[in-house]
Every structure is written in structure tokens, then in C-alpha cells.
Amino acid sequence: MKVVLFCGGLGTRIREYSETVPKPMILIGHQPILWHVMQYYRQYGHSDFILCLGYKAGIVKDFFLNYRPQNFSDCVISGFGANVELLNEPDRDWRVTLIDTGIWRNIGERLWAVRDQVRDEEIFLANYSDGLTNCDLDDMIDRFKKSGKVACFMAVRPPLTYHLADIGKDGEVHDFRSSDRSDIWINGGYFLFRREIFDFMQEGEDLVLEPFRRLIEVNQIMAYKHEGFWRSMDTLKDRQALEDMVEQGKMPWRVPRPPKEKAKTLVLA
């Protein structure tokens, strides 16, 4: 399936980094978070990507135009760098379509701008490109197919550290509970769509407001509740939390897959 990645936002809530690079290109470890998101999809066999560019689009383009897989893989170098033998499976099966969808556009407008790229797809995936998860994508897709609905989003519990209070009209406190004991769910930014999604959209609209309301009215949208790991990178604190996980070698978004024979690819430097 094709994967639409929204990469054009300004990332104002993490301005410490986004003033120099677009948010999806902020490094988590040695790779941009966009790379981690794409690797997640690749683990499930989806490697045909459509990137909706906008803010600092040239930086994203430069990353792929000058991509060197040896920078992200274990390798053996000989001939003083003339030959590089990769010891990990390379990313050469990626197909990346780069579309400049403008700077001042919302998510709905960016998806609308690339509708011709997915017009022949029965189902396609989409992602905000700023969050990581260990969600079972195969199961999510299977349930979505069986539902027959037009749209699906991954619902997650908000990572709140506050205690939620149940307060009556008179100020009487009925209960206190942590966020993981609440029935609050939010949009986790991982989507599945049938091509009919564009029948529910109008040019200029955001994705999860007017179009999703129309889908709700005709019961054509479903939520896939995910109780496992999910973390978005909205703030500097979020970025540091993900960075710490990489440094400790604890990356739950690296979904364990059946072992494959190690690929050995010779790359001319």
C-alpha cells in the first residue's frame, strides 16, 4: 500500500529545532524521526511513500537525493572507502515521491493536493510523521478491511501526567484517577483510508474536522484502539524522551519481524 506522509508543517511547538529544519527531519539518534516512521512501515512491507512537503522542503529533498545507506547501517569498508559492504538489510526498496504541497496548508489540503497519486489505490495509509508506535499494523489493516468503512485512525490514550478529577456541579469531588484509567482517547496520527475519502472532503478543509464529521454522520469511520507504546514529538521534552530511548537501545517502534538472511550489498562510495 502507498503511504502518505505529511511533512510540511512548521513545528512551532518545537521551535528550538524547527527554525533550522522541518519537524520530520529532527534527529532521533542519528536519523530523522521521518526515517524512523518510514522504517516502521517498511517492517510491514509498505515502502512506497508519498511525502507532502512544505516548510523547508529542500532539506527533505536533499536527504533523499543524497541518501547514503551506509550512514545508517553496519558496514565493512575497504579500499579506503571505495567499497562499502552493508551488513544490514538496505533501504533500497523504498520508492519516495516528493510533492511540494505549499507552506501555509493544513493536513486536509496536503492530502487533497496528492489525491492523484493515490487515485488508483483501494486503500492507502497516511501519517503525521511526528509520532512513533509499536501498533500491530497488520491487525489494524485487517480490521479496517473487514469493517468496510472509508476511514480509520489509531486511537491512543493521551500521555498525561495529571490526575483527572470527577467533579459534580456543586463542586463535590466524586473521584480522582490517572489518565490511563480514564476513557479518554485521542487521535494518534496513524490513518487508513479508502479512495472514497475524497468524496467526503472539500478543498481548503482540515482532515479531522469537517470530513471526519461527515464520515461520522454516515458511520464510515472507525477507531483502532491501541494500548501499547505511542509517543509523539510535539515538544523538546518529547524529543529528549525519544532520544533517551534510542541511546538506551530501547526502541519499541522497531517491531520484531521473522528473521531474514542478512543482506550484503556492495556500494561504491
Coordinates of C-alpha atoms in Angstrom, one line a residue:
M1 CA 0.0 0.0 0.0
K2 CA 1.1 3.6 -0.6
V3 CA 1.9 5.6 2.5
V4 CA 1.2 9.4 2.5
L5 CA 3.4 11.2 5.0
F6 CA 2.6 14.8 5.9
C7 CA 6.0 16.6 6.2
G8 CA 5.2 20.3 5.6
G9 CA 4.2 21.7 9.0
L10 CA 6.1 24.5 10.7
G11 CA 6.5 22.6 14.0
T12 CA 6.0 25.7 16.1
R13 CA 5.8 23.8 19.4
I14 CA 9.4 22.5 19.0
R15 CA 10.8 25.7 17.6
E16 CA 14.2 25.1 19.1
Y17 CA 14.9 22.7 16.2
S18 CA 12.2 23.6 13.6
E19 CA 13.7 27.0 12.9
T20 CA 16.6 25.3 11.1
V21 CA 15.0 22.0 9.9
P22 CA 11.4 20.9 9.2
K23 CA 10.0 18.9 12.1
P24 CA 10.1 15.5 10.4
M25 CA 13.8 16.0 9.9
I26 CA 14.6 16.5 13.6
L27 CA 17.1 13.8 14.6
I28 CA 16.2 11.0 16.9
G29 CA 19.5 9.3 17.4
H30 CA 21.4 9.6 14.1
Q31 CA 18.3 9.6 11.9
P32 CA 15.4 12.0 11.4
I33 CA 12.1 10.9 13.0
L34 CA 10.8 10.7 9.4
W35 CA 13.3 7.9 8.8
H36 CA 12.0 6.0 11.9
V37 CA 8.4 6.4 10.7
M38 CA 9.3 5.1 7.3
Q39 CA 11.2 2.1 8.7
Y40 CA 8.1 1.3 10.8
Y41 CA 6.0 1.0 7.6
R42 CA 8.8 -0.9 5.8
Q43 CA 8.8 -3.5 8.5
Y44 CA 5.2 -4.4 7.4
G45 CA 6.1 -4.4 3.8
H46 CA 4.9 -0.9 2.8
S47 CA 7.7 1.0 1.1
D48 CA 6.0 3.2 -1.5
F49 CA 5.9 6.7 0.1
I50 CA 4.4 10.0 -0.9
L51 CA 5.8 12.9 1.0
C52 CA 3.7 16.1 1.3
L53 CA 6.4 18.8 1.6
G54 CA 6.1 22.4 2.6
Y55 CA 8.2 24.2 5.2
K56 CA 11.9 23.9 4.2
A57 CA 11.1 21.3 1.6
G58 CA 14.6 21.5 0.2
I59 CA 16.0 19.9 3.3
V60 CA 13.8 16.8 2.9
K61 CA 14.6 16.5 -0.8
D62 CA 18.3 16.8 -0.1
F63 CA 18.1 14.0 2.4
F64 CA 16.7 11.6 -0.2
L65 CA 18.7 12.9 -3.2
N66 CA 21.9 12.4 -1.3
Y67 CA 20.9 9.4 0.8
R68 CA 23.8 7.1 1.8
P69 CA 22.5 3.9 3.4
Q70 CA 26.0 3.2 4.8
N71 CA 25.4 6.1 7.2
F72 CA 22.6 4.1 8.9
S73 CA 23.9 0.5 8.6
D74 CA 26.7 -1.6 10.0
C75 CA 29.2 -2.0 7.2
V76 CA 32.7 -3.1 6.1
I77 CA 34.9 -0.6 4.3
S78 CA 37.7 -1.4 2.0
G79 CA 39.8 0.4 -0.5
F80 CA 39.9 3.5 1.8
G81 CA 36.1 3.9 1.3
A82 CA 36.0 3.0 -2.3
N83 CA 33.9 -0.1 -1.5
V84 CA 31.3 -0.4 1.3
E85 CA 29.7 -3.7 2.2
L86 CA 26.5 -3.3 4.1
L87 CA 25.8 -5.9 6.8
N88 CA 22.2 -4.9 7.4
E89 CA 19.3 -5.1 5.0
P90 CA 19.5 -1.8 3.0
D91 CA 16.6 0.5 2.3
R92 CA 16.9 0.3 -1.5
D93 CA 13.3 -0.9 -1.9
W94 CA 12.0 2.5 -0.8
R95 CA 10.1 4.4 -3.5
V96 CA 9.7 8.1 -2.5
T97 CA 7.5 10.6 -4.3
L98 CA 8.3 14.1 -3.2
I99 CA 5.5 16.6 -3.7
D100 CA 5.7 20.3 -2.6
T101 CA 2.2 21.0 -1.3
G102 CA 2.9 24.5 0.0
I103 CA 3.8 26.0 3.3
W104 CA 0.6 27.5 4.6
R105 CA -1.6 24.5 4.2
N106 CA -3.4 22.2 6.7
I107 CA -3.3 18.4 6.7
G108 CA -6.5 18.1 4.7
E109 CA -5.2 20.5 2.0
R110 CA -2.0 18.5 1.7
L111 CA -3.9 15.2 1.3
W112 CA -6.1 16.8 -1.3
A113 CA -3.0 18.1 -3.2
V114 CA -1.7 14.5 -3.7
R115 CA -5.1 12.8 -4.4
D116 CA -4.0 12.0 -8.0
Q117 CA -1.1 10.0 -6.5
V118 CA -3.4 7.6 -4.7
R119 CA -6.4 7.6 -7.1
D120 CA -5.9 4.0 -8.1
E121 CA -5.4 2.7 -4.6
E122 CA -8.2 0.8 -3.0
I123 CA -6.7 1.5 0.4
F124 CA -3.8 3.7 1.4
L125 CA -2.1 4.7 4.6
A126 CA -1.3 8.2 6.0
N127 CA 0.7 9.6 8.9
Y128 CA 1.5 12.9 10.6
S129 CA 5.3 11.9 10.6
D130 CA 5.9 13.0 14.1
G131 CA 5.0 10.0 16.3
L132 CA 6.3 6.5 16.8
T133 CA 4.4 3.4 17.9
N134 CA 4.5 -0.4 18.2
C135 CA 1.0 -0.8 16.9
D136 CA 0.3 -4.0 15.1
L137 CA -0.2 -2.5 11.6
D138 CA -1.2 -5.8 10.1
D139 CA -4.0 -6.2 12.6
M140 CA -5.2 -2.7 12.1
I141 CA -5.3 -3.1 8.3
D142 CA -7.1 -6.4 8.7
R143 CA -9.8 -5.0 10.9
F144 CA -10.2 -2.0 8.7
K145 CA -10.7 -4.2 5.6
K146 CA -13.3 -6.3 7.4
S147 CA -15.2 -3.1 8.5
G148 CA -15.8 -1.9 5.0
K149 CA -15.6 1.7 6.2
V150 CA -13.9 4.6 4.4
A151 CA -11.5 5.8 7.2
C152 CA -9.7 4.5 10.3
F153 CA -7.4 6.2 12.7
M154 CA -5.3 4.8 15.5
A155 CA -6.7 6.0 18.9
V156 CA -4.3 6.2 21.8
R157 CA -4.6 7.3 25.4
P158 CA -3.1 10.8 26.0
P159 CA 0.2 10.7 27.8
L160 CA -1.0 12.9 30.6
T161 CA 0.8 13.1 33.9
Y162 CA -2.1 14.9 35.6
H163 CA -4.7 13.3 37.8
L164 CA -8.2 13.6 36.4
A165 CA -10.9 14.8 38.8
D166 CA -14.5 13.9 38.5
I167 CA -16.3 16.9 40.0
G168 CA -20.0 17.5 40.4
K169 CA -21.9 20.7 39.7
D170 CA -21.8 21.7 43.4
G171 CA -18.0 21.2 43.5
E172 CA -18.3 17.8 45.2
V173 CA -15.3 15.6 44.2
H174 CA -16.5 12.1 43.2
D175 CA -13.2 10.5 42.1
F176 CA -9.6 11.0 41.2
R177 CA -7.8 8.8 38.7
S178 CA -4.8 8.7 36.5
S179 CA -5.1 9.2 32.7
D180 CA -4.5 5.5 32.0
R181 CA -7.7 4.7 34.0
S182 CA -9.8 7.2 32.1
D183 CA -11.8 6.6 29.0
I184 CA -10.1 9.5 27.1
W185 CA -8.8 8.6 23.7
I186 CA -7.0 10.9 21.2
N187 CA -6.1 10.7 17.5
G188 CA -2.6 9.1 17.3
G189 CA -1.9 10.4 13.7
Y190 CA -1.8 6.9 12.0
F191 CA -4.6 6.6 9.4
L192 CA -6.1 4.2 6.9
F193 CA -8.2 5.4 4.0
R194 CA -10.1 4.1 1.1
R195 CA -10.0 6.2 -2.0
E196 CA -13.6 7.3 -1.3
I197 CA -12.2 9.6 1.4
F198 CA -12.0 12.3 -1.2
D199 CA -15.8 12.2 -1.6
F200 CA -16.1 13.5 1.9
M201 CA -13.6 16.3 1.5
Q202 CA -13.8 19.8 0.1
E203 CA -10.8 21.9 -0.9
G204 CA -9.5 24.0 1.9
E205 CA -10.8 21.9 4.8
D206 CA -8.7 20.3 7.5
L207 CA -8.8 16.5 7.6
V208 CA -10.1 15.6 11.1
L209 CA -12.8 18.3 11.3
E210 CA -15.3 18.7 8.5
P211 CA -14.5 15.5 6.6
F212 CA -14.5 13.3 9.7
R213 CA -17.8 14.8 10.9
R214 CA -19.3 13.8 7.6
L215 CA -17.9 10.3 7.9
I216 CA -19.3 10.0 11.5
E217 CA -22.8 11.1 10.2
V218 CA -22.9 8.1 7.8
N219 CA -21.0 5.7 10.1
Q220 CA -18.0 5.4 7.8
I221 CA -15.1 5.9 10.2
M222 CA -13.7 3.6 12.8
A223 CA -11.1 3.9 15.6
Y224 CA -8.4 1.3 16.2
K225 CA -7.7 1.4 20.0
H226 CA -4.0 0.9 20.7
E227 CA -3.0 0.3 24.3
G228 CA 0.7 -0.2 23.6
F229 CA 3.6 2.2 23.0
W230 CA 2.9 5.6 21.3
R231 CA 4.8 8.8 21.6
S232 CA 4.5 12.0 19.5
M233 CA 7.3 14.6 19.2
D234 CA 5.4 17.8 19.9
T235 CA 7.9 19.4 22.3
L236 CA 11.6 19.4 23.2
K237 CA 10.7 17.2 26.2
D238 CA 9.1 14.6 23.9
R239 CA 12.2 14.7 21.6
Q240 CA 14.5 14.1 24.5
A241 CA 12.4 11.2 25.8
L242 CA 12.7 9.5 22.3
E243 CA 16.4 10.4 22.1
D244 CA 17.0 8.7 25.5
M245 CA 15.2 5.6 24.3
V246 CA 17.4 5.3 21.3
E247 CA 20.6 5.9 23.4
Q248 CA 19.5 3.1 25.7
G249 CA 18.7 0.8 22.8
K250 CA 15.0 0.6 23.8
M251 CA 13.1 1.3 20.6
P252 CA 9.6 -0.4 20.8
W253 CA 8.7 1.0 17.3
R254 CA 11.2 -1.4 15.9
V255 CA 8.7 -4.2 15.5
P256 CA 10.2 -7.7 15.8
R257 CA 9.8 -9.5 12.4
P258 CA 10.7 -13.1 11.4
P259 CA 14.5 -13.4 10.9
K260 CA 15.7 -12.9 7.4
E261 CA 19.1 -13.7 5.8
K262 CA 21.3 -10.7 6.2
A263 CA 21.7 -8.7 3.0
K264 CA 25.1 -7.9 1.7
T265 CA 25.2 -5.1 -0.7
L266 CA 28.3 -3.6 -2.3
V267 CA 28.0 0.2 -2.5
L268 CA 30.5 2.3 -4.5
A269 CA 31.3 5.3 -2.4

